């Protein structure tokens, strides 16, 4: 279904490309409609739809969301990092993008075609579509054309929201490019936030609910559920903390007061939940559907950035590490980013999210396997049949996205074609819980946290958490902070959450302290009860599985590791007793009797105070070509009011 849809879009985009001509400015590389008359394009559904699809092109450009924003924004947080940061390498481009000390000359970003430029390219495409549809689309009488206008407004809001998250105050462009507005200064983000909230309120009236119309049968198209969810997310950002010209604080604009923003978030989230167009399902199912290109609407996924088969580096960046072309993929990639090792041990041992989110192994190298040939869709691939091999605590991987869950082989060396899931229903429930706790208290909020916990924890433990979290408004907020970590690790929501909550300095310092406890020899604090080693063997058909051992997916004979030693309370003595069952010991926390989690690694997580460096500067090339309208003076050029 997904491939047919994407092929359809590819054809449309190919046609549409003939109607676009380029034009550059200080902060964008933007197209304008040239060879087709604007009134003809936006009065004809198929042509207007192609213009909406063109906005997606800007998401998939090489150095846009695909290869720069998604891999780097949000890393590092208190639960996620580049595998593996070090203080010694803090000045290298990719680490400097993530350690809160990013220079405007960063080599990964300081180019004319990077994410900042491509975001404005997408905004210009959206501006052209919005203008054309308002003038010629007959949206008052044609619901499908109104849907397209709603999509354009929403896609523009997505891009602006991400611009603000990464760069703070940015130039506001809500009209197509002209010679008069080619060069613009930064705009106070409050002005942009209010525009986005108004735009999305308008878009709600235009967009169909999931499956209400053929257009919204796919999670690659904007639905009313996503519009409302995005409006809730933006409201929480607008009412939260941020880095501004005079410090790290909330907005002073009374129209963006926290209570007003919580009210918006509450109402929008309740509208989605009460409509019932989307369902949660099992936690794992959401991610297997994503890896299997299932874009059918109505499940947990609300909207995904659509990548065609030859685009997108989602598994490349966030998948389990594959070292060689193997039985599951022809792309030896994955594992660029991963969880902090402390995250694995902070989950409740019975939390099903743990073993899906955090994976302690990688797939083997050539020397670990044997040469083989596999056939996929009539094409033979020469691969290596390899097993899982243990990694180490500094190189654990996100397991929500796995090549081994795919139904097709990856044929690109750098791109895997898996969509980026921008929002899912669990986020709506937890945003509702957060907002309702602030407005109405924890007892009223609990019913919106409970469904998230019911699917991942035993009933008795959910009941215990209910007592803990509903004790006070503060206790519930702390529960939200914890559960959003456990629920969304690896989905790049955490950094923005910490920024808006105002606790980023506290949580990042806590992360370093916990890494020190885990890396100590012997381990300290909450990690003192962990064994020094792990004990592993490969699964064999019909083998008896010893109590307390772990497998991180459905076992396959000869390639799946059976592991002991990762749970709190496991002991080296018990692990040694598994020798007769074929288990071998592997160094885990120590290498040559030295800790793997070193001070160099810990200090590489962040190198300056996060709250005062949580934004990227506008890159030098755009400042130098801005006709003196842009700068990074003071707090990266941010505005005070």
XYZ file of C-alpha atoms in Angstrom, residues 61-605:
545
model
C 16.391 16.553 0.811
C 19.863 15.194 1.538
C 20.796 17.671 4.271
C 17.297 18.488 5.535
C 15.295 16.347 7.957
C 16.751 13.266 6.269
C 20.467 13.706 6.940
C 20.855 16.574 9.391
C 17.855 17.478 11.546
C 16.561 14.029 12.485
C 20.018 12.567 13.231
C 21.223 15.516 15.321
C 18.436 17.561 16.915
C 17.560 16.114 20.330
C 20.823 14.244 20.856
C 22.102 14.425 23.637
C 19.501 14.309 26.417
C 19.278 12.655 29.810
C 18.243 9.364 28.129
C 19.799 9.502 24.618
C 23.195 10.147 23.082
C 25.343 9.743 19.999
C 27.085 6.382 20.316
C 29.404 7.377 22.010
C 30.200 11.014 22.915
C 33.555 11.909 24.448
C 34.974 15.108 25.856
C 38.154 14.557 23.865
C 36.144 14.694 20.612
C 33.903 17.551 21.733
C 35.076 19.858 18.910
C 34.377 17.362 16.122
C 31.406 18.496 14.087
C 28.886 15.753 14.877
C 29.629 15.806 18.604
C 29.618 19.607 18.725
C 26.094 19.562 17.272
C 24.945 17.568 20.269
C 26.965 18.632 23.314
C 25.337 22.080 23.714
C 28.385 23.992 22.477
C 27.762 24.342 18.745
C 29.715 26.928 16.726
C 28.045 28.751 13.841
C 30.793 27.415 11.587
C 29.915 23.750 12.249
C 31.039 21.744 9.237
C 27.985 19.469 9.201
C 25.605 22.423 9.003
C 27.384 25.500 7.674
C 26.405 24.921 4.049
C 23.882 26.581 1.772
C 21.801 23.415 1.401
C 21.457 22.263 5.005
C 18.353 21.872 7.164
C 17.940 25.584 7.902
C 17.783 26.397 4.196
C 15.589 23.433 3.328
C 13.140 24.285 6.099
C 12.616 27.691 4.517
C 12.328 26.050 1.121
C 9.463 23.956 2.519
C 7.896 27.040 4.086
C 8.013 28.873 0.750
C 6.354 25.942 -0.982
C 3.679 25.953 1.713
C 3.238 29.722 1.412
C 2.699 29.432 -2.338
C 0.166 26.660 -1.867
C -1.711 28.503 0.880
C -1.916 31.678 -1.197
C -3.007 29.796 -4.322
C -5.626 27.676 -2.556
C -7.123 30.676 -0.786
C -7.439 32.531 -4.096
C -8.409 29.788 -6.495
C -9.201 26.598 -4.566
C -12.877 27.251 -3.790
C -12.198 25.806 -0.341
C -15.522 27.065 1.020
C -17.400 24.692 -1.281
C -14.899 21.910 -2.035
C -13.985 19.811 1.002
C -11.102 18.066 -0.714
C -9.524 21.373 -1.702
C -10.074 22.562 1.866
C -8.229 19.441 3.051
C -5.258 20.501 0.911
C -5.267 23.964 2.458
C -5.358 22.383 5.909
C -2.399 20.207 4.964
C -0.372 23.173 3.745
C -1.059 25.142 6.927
C -0.123 22.165 9.053
C 3.076 21.272 7.208
C 4.188 24.879 7.524
C 3.489 24.702 11.254
C 5.542 21.516 11.562
C 8.542 23.206 9.976
C 8.221 26.415 11.977
C 7.883 24.489 15.214
C 11.114 22.639 14.465
C 12.865 25.854 13.450
C 11.991 27.382 16.817
C 13.063 24.267 18.726
C 16.468 24.327 17.083
C 17.166 28.036 16.478
C 14.770 29.966 18.735
C 13.775 33.311 17.228
C 13.880 33.002 13.442
C 12.665 35.089 10.496
C 8.898 34.827 10.090
C 7.795 34.245 6.501
C 4.063 33.751 6.102
C 3.800 35.177 2.599
C 5.567 34.067 -0.616
C 8.956 35.550 -1.386
C 9.153 38.940 -3.048
C 11.937 41.423 -3.612
C 10.561 43.442 -0.682
C 10.738 40.636 1.902
C 13.832 38.839 0.645
C 15.884 39.802 3.715
C 14.242 39.602 7.124
C 15.529 39.799 10.704
C 14.655 37.375 13.465
C 11.069 37.545 14.729
C 10.125 37.021 18.349
C 9.030 33.391 18.539
C 5.893 34.419 20.451
C 4.591 36.086 17.289
C 5.245 32.892 15.340
C 3.706 30.671 18.009
C 0.484 32.697 17.981
C 0.329 32.509 14.201
C 0.831 28.729 14.264
C -1.868 28.231 16.895
C -4.289 30.295 14.794
C -3.320 28.495 11.583
C -3.865 25.081 13.119
C -7.212 26.102 14.573
C -8.217 27.045 11.031
C -6.771 23.822 9.611
C -8.907 21.756 11.995
C -11.980 22.952 10.127
C -10.517 21.814 6.806
C -8.982 18.420 7.501
C -10.741 15.062 7.638
C -10.442 12.711 10.595
C -8.404 9.543 9.928
C -10.308 7.297 7.488
C -13.126 9.820 7.121
C -12.046 10.246 3.502
C -9.790 8.372 1.101
C -7.171 11.105 1.531
C -6.724 10.378 5.239
C -6.517 6.602 5.011
C -2.740 6.960 5.153
C -0.549 8.184 8.002
C 1.496 9.985 5.353
C -1.310 12.518 4.929
C -2.389 15.154 7.421
C -5.576 14.334 9.348
C -7.602 16.333 11.835
C -6.220 14.124 14.612
C -2.659 15.175 13.806
C -3.604 18.847 13.402
C -5.088 18.826 16.884
C -2.165 16.890 18.321
C 0.335 19.297 16.796
C -1.612 22.273 18.131
C -1.472 20.725 21.609
C 2.289 20.155 21.322
C 2.947 23.697 20.124
C 0.803 25.111 22.929
C 2.930 23.275 25.496
C 6.108 24.588 23.884
C 4.729 28.145 23.685
C 3.734 28.126 27.347
C 6.984 26.564 28.497
C 10.542 27.689 29.076
C 12.959 28.670 26.334
C 16.284 30.401 25.793
C 15.727 34.066 24.999
C 17.799 37.218 24.689
C 17.560 38.001 28.399
C 17.800 34.471 29.735
C 16.113 31.104 30.022
C 12.483 31.754 30.911
C 8.833 31.530 29.935
C 7.173 33.985 27.588
C 5.983 37.284 29.045
C 3.139 37.477 26.518
C -0.169 37.123 28.438
C -1.730 35.405 25.424
C 0.768 32.566 25.912
C 0.319 32.218 29.673
C 0.835 28.605 30.853
C -2.753 28.080 31.979
C -4.098 29.204 28.603
C -1.690 26.909 26.796
C -2.561 23.982 29.075
C -6.232 24.600 28.298
C -5.551 24.402 24.563
C -3.516 21.216 24.991
C -6.198 19.649 27.171
C -9.051 20.371 24.780
C -7.208 19.312 21.641
C -6.039 16.036 23.167
C -9.459 15.193 24.584
C -11.008 15.867 21.178
C -8.697 13.266 19.618
C -9.215 10.692 22.361
C -12.977 11.111 22.457
C -13.307 10.954 18.672
C -11.910 7.415 18.791
C -10.447 7.419 15.279
C -7.106 6.121 16.558
C -6.327 3.259 18.930
C -3.244 2.454 20.995
C -2.807 -1.276 20.421
C 0.272 -3.101 21.703
C 3.451 -1.077 22.233
C 5.604 -3.236 19.962
C 3.018 -3.364 17.175
C 3.351 0.348 16.494
C 7.031 -0.026 15.654
C 6.787 -3.226 13.658
C 4.123 -1.528 11.505
C 6.489 1.372 10.980
C 9.310 -0.942 9.901
C 6.964 -2.880 7.608
C 5.812 0.227 5.707
C 2.249 -0.090 7.003
C 0.827 3.413 6.654
C -2.818 2.529 7.227
C -4.494 5.162 9.381
C -6.460 4.494 12.552
C -3.771 2.895 14.690
C -1.343 4.619 17.005
C 0.502 6.617 14.359
C -0.969 10.065 13.714
C 1.457 11.373 11.098
C 4.750 10.271 9.559
C 7.259 12.134 7.443
C 7.042 10.054 4.255
C 10.305 8.770 2.836
C 10.413 6.802 -0.390
C 12.473 3.614 -0.556
C 15.593 5.489 -1.649
C 15.278 8.288 0.911
C 15.459 8.653 4.686
C 18.133 7.615 7.155
C 15.850 6.529 9.987
C 17.091 2.970 10.531
C 20.549 4.104 9.461
C 20.569 6.417 12.490
C 18.198 4.863 15.021
C 18.147 1.157 14.163
C 20.009 -1.705 15.812
C 23.583 -1.842 14.509
C 24.290 -4.194 11.599
C 27.996 -4.476 10.825
C 27.764 -6.220 7.459
C 25.312 -7.051 4.676
C 23.451 -9.821 6.431
C 20.345 -11.972 6.258
C 18.139 -9.020 7.186
C 19.600 -6.107 5.279
C 21.979 -5.289 2.495
C 22.936 -2.120 4.382
C 25.595 -2.417 7.119
C 24.293 0.522 9.123
C 22.298 1.476 12.199
C 23.281 2.412 15.702
C 24.501 5.967 15.155
C 22.403 7.103 18.121
C 21.343 5.076 21.134
C 20.089 5.095 24.724
C 22.198 6.027 27.700
C 22.969 2.712 29.436
C 21.357 3.998 32.618
C 17.990 4.119 30.825
C 17.899 0.340 30.438
C 18.439 -0.151 34.164
C 15.956 2.573 35.141
C 13.016 0.725 33.584
C 10.980 -1.555 35.793
C 12.103 -5.106 35.051
C 8.532 -5.977 34.001
C 8.113 -2.973 31.700
C 7.712 -4.350 28.169
C 9.053 -1.076 26.758
C 12.555 -1.770 28.062
C 13.543 -4.681 25.829
C 11.921 -3.066 22.790
C 13.567 0.316 23.348
C 17.068 -0.670 24.512
C 19.094 -3.422 22.823
C 22.460 -4.618 24.256
C 23.720 -6.398 21.141
C 24.679 -5.699 17.541
C 24.554 -8.032 14.556
C 27.795 -9.849 13.778
C 30.686 -9.064 11.454
C 31.799 -11.201 8.493
C 33.996 -13.346 10.705
C 30.995 -14.154 12.914
C 28.954 -15.709 10.089
C 28.968 -17.581 6.802
C 28.395 -16.409 3.235
C 24.871 -16.973 1.925
C 22.508 -15.902 -0.847
C 18.992 -14.668 -0.170
C 16.220 -13.766 -2.567
C 14.010 -10.720 -2.048
C 11.293 -9.919 -4.593
C 13.086 -11.928 -7.234
C 16.474 -10.339 -6.629
C 19.382 -12.367 -5.240
C 21.552 -10.758 -2.570
C 24.939 -12.056 -1.473
C 24.963 -11.707 2.302
C 26.455 -13.123 5.467
C 24.364 -15.233 7.812
C 25.393 -13.710 11.150
C 24.270 -14.001 14.778
C 23.693 -11.364 17.413
C 26.826 -10.520 19.406
C 26.997 -8.673 22.713
C 27.933 -5.030 22.562
C 28.771 -3.071 25.738
C 27.065 -0.459 27.939
C 28.518 2.481 25.986
C 27.150 1.100 22.709
C 23.594 0.009 23.382
C 21.102 0.642 20.591
C 17.517 1.721 20.145
C 15.389 -1.313 19.335
C 12.145 0.352 18.299
C 13.380 0.383 14.714
C 15.005 -2.795 13.388
C 16.068 -3.884 9.925
C 15.084 -7.397 11.001
C 11.428 -6.325 11.286
C 11.308 -5.107 7.683
C 9.611 -7.006 4.858
C 12.033 -5.819 2.185
C 15.749 -5.492 1.698
C 17.439 -2.104 1.791
C 19.048 -1.464 -1.579
C 20.609 1.933 -0.823
C 23.940 2.362 0.907
C 22.677 5.276 3.024
C 18.866 5.347 2.939
C 16.317 2.825 4.143
C 12.916 4.304 3.253
C 11.416 3.953 6.718
C 9.155 6.862 7.640
C 9.850 9.125 10.590
C 6.921 8.849 12.988
C 6.334 12.446 13.997
C 3.496 11.864 16.449
C 1.636 8.910 17.910
C -1.412 8.545 20.096
C 0.561 7.799 23.265
C 1.864 11.362 23.084
C -1.697 12.656 22.966
C -2.614 10.712 26.119
C 0.429 11.926 28.032
C -0.001 15.540 26.875
C -3.606 15.315 28.071
C -2.472 13.904 31.411
C 0.137 16.638 31.822
C -2.251 19.475 30.994
C -5.128 18.132 33.087
C -2.842 17.647 36.081
C -1.897 21.330 35.915
C -5.486 22.492 35.456
C -7.571 19.986 37.409
C -5.181 17.974 39.545
C -3.702 14.468 39.507
C -6.864 12.472 40.173
C -8.516 13.844 37.041
C -5.298 13.373 35.048
C -4.694 9.740 36.016
C -7.244 8.277 33.595
C -5.122 9.551 30.693
C -1.856 8.128 31.995
C -3.381 4.784 32.916
C -3.898 3.452 29.338
C -0.213 4.050 28.602
C 0.836 2.040 31.659
C -1.808 -0.679 31.356
C -0.278 -1.977 28.132
C 3.292 -2.213 29.457
C 3.127 -3.111 33.180
C 1.345 -5.676 35.380
C -1.873 -4.409 36.970
C -0.425 -4.466 40.480
C 2.451 -2.213 39.462
C 0.101 0.180 37.656
C -1.903 0.408 40.887
C 1.256 1.172 42.860
C 2.171 3.950 40.439
C -1.346 5.356 40.683
C -0.922 5.777 44.433
C 2.500 7.339 43.964
C 1.624 9.723 41.151
C -1.753 10.937 42.398
C -0.377 11.905 45.821
C 0.104 15.496 44.628
C 0.350 17.664 41.535
C 4.148 17.662 41.874
C 4.251 13.882 42.197
C 2.162 13.521 39.049
C 4.366 15.934 37.117
C 7.409 13.905 38.165
C 5.572 10.830 36.924
C 5.007 12.543 33.572
C 8.729 13.322 33.356
C 9.595 9.664 34.024
C 6.955 8.088 31.818
C 7.673 10.320 28.838
C 11.286 9.137 29.107
C 10.297 5.467 29.167
C 7.677 5.873 26.444
C 9.459 8.075 23.902
C 13.174 7.297 24.217
C 14.718 7.387 20.766
C 11.882 9.448 19.274
C 13.643 12.766 19.805
C 11.026 14.426 21.988
C 13.068 14.493 25.173
C 15.335 17.514 24.706
C 12.430 19.786 23.780
C 10.467 18.423 26.753
C 13.304 19.199 29.168
C 13.685 22.686 27.695
C 9.985 23.528 28.016
C 9.725 22.062 31.522
C 12.611 24.220 32.726
C 14.490 21.281 34.235
C 17.099 20.580 31.567
C 20.065 21.560 33.747
C 18.834 19.424 36.624
C 18.109 16.350 34.499
C 21.332 16.549 32.497
C 23.382 16.847 35.697
C 21.445 13.902 37.103
C 22.271 11.897 33.969
C 25.992 12.468 34.485
C 25.719 11.475 38.138
C 23.899 8.272 37.238
C 26.487 7.439 34.582
C 29.180 7.876 37.217
C 27.361 5.462 39.538
C 26.900 2.897 36.775
C 30.477 3.251 35.550
C 32.112 2.946 38.960
C 33.939 -0.219 39.934
C 32.096 -1.498 41.853
C 28.822 0.092 40.759
C 27.107 2.489 43.159
C 23.681 3.755 44.150
C 20.739 2.352 42.216
C 23.119 0.189 40.192
C 25.038 -1.459 43.045
C 23.106 -4.734 42.686
C 24.210 -5.401 39.092
C 26.772 -8.134 38.278
C 30.088 -7.290 36.660
C 29.642 -9.596 33.672
C 26.930 -10.899 31.395
C 26.477 -14.554 30.447
C 25.381 -15.460 26.929
C 24.785 -18.258 24.457
C 22.985 -18.618 21.146
C 19.464 -19.966 21.165
C 18.984 -23.440 19.752
C 15.680 -24.975 18.802
C 13.780 -26.488 21.729
C 16.508 -25.552 24.248
C 15.432 -25.087 27.830
C 15.533 -21.388 28.663
C 17.045 -20.790 32.138
C 15.021 -18.618 34.507
C 16.076 -14.971 34.573
C 17.565 -14.929 31.064
C 16.526 -12.470 28.383
C 15.903 -12.522 24.640
C 15.093 -9.294 22.859
C 12.825 -10.624 20.133
C 11.195 -13.826 18.946
C 14.104 -16.335 19.072
C 15.610 -17.703 15.867
C 17.811 -20.768 15.996
C 21.528 -20.041 15.803
C 21.307 -16.246 15.725
C 19.426 -15.056 18.831
C 21.311 -14.406 22.046
C 20.047 -15.703 25.370
C 21.433 -13.359 28.029
C 21.776 -13.426 31.799
C 23.104 -10.586 33.940
C 21.162 -7.532 32.795
C 18.489 -7.451 35.498
C 18.776 -5.872 38.905
C 19.517 -8.619 41.401
C 21.303 -10.909 38.925
C 24.619 -12.165 40.303
C 27.926 -13.347 38.900
C 27.669 -16.501 41.003
C 24.384 -17.443 39.341
C 25.856 -16.575 35.947
C 28.834 -18.860 36.482
C 26.450 -21.700 37.259
C 25.103 -21.425 33.697
C 28.414 -22.633 32.255
C 27.141 -26.220 32.106
C 24.190 -24.973 30.035
C 26.563 -23.598 27.411
C 26.730 -19.981 28.597
C 29.953 -17.979 28.320
C 30.869 -14.946 30.411
C 31.487 -11.628 28.684
C 32.994 -8.492 30.167
C 30.267 -5.876 30.427
C 31.101 -2.998 32.727
C 34.854 -3.590 32.615
C 37.365 -4.000 29.801
C 40.840 -5.170 30.849
C 39.737 -4.427 34.410
C 39.064 -0.780 33.525
C 35.570 0.796 33.474
C 34.040 1.139 30.021
C 31.998 4.179 31.093
C 34.878 6.613 31.504
C 34.982 10.215 32.692
C 35.812 11.200 29.099
C 32.532 9.675 27.917
C 30.496 11.092 30.774
C 31.875 14.605 30.298
C 31.183 14.418 26.569
C 27.410 14.266 27.168
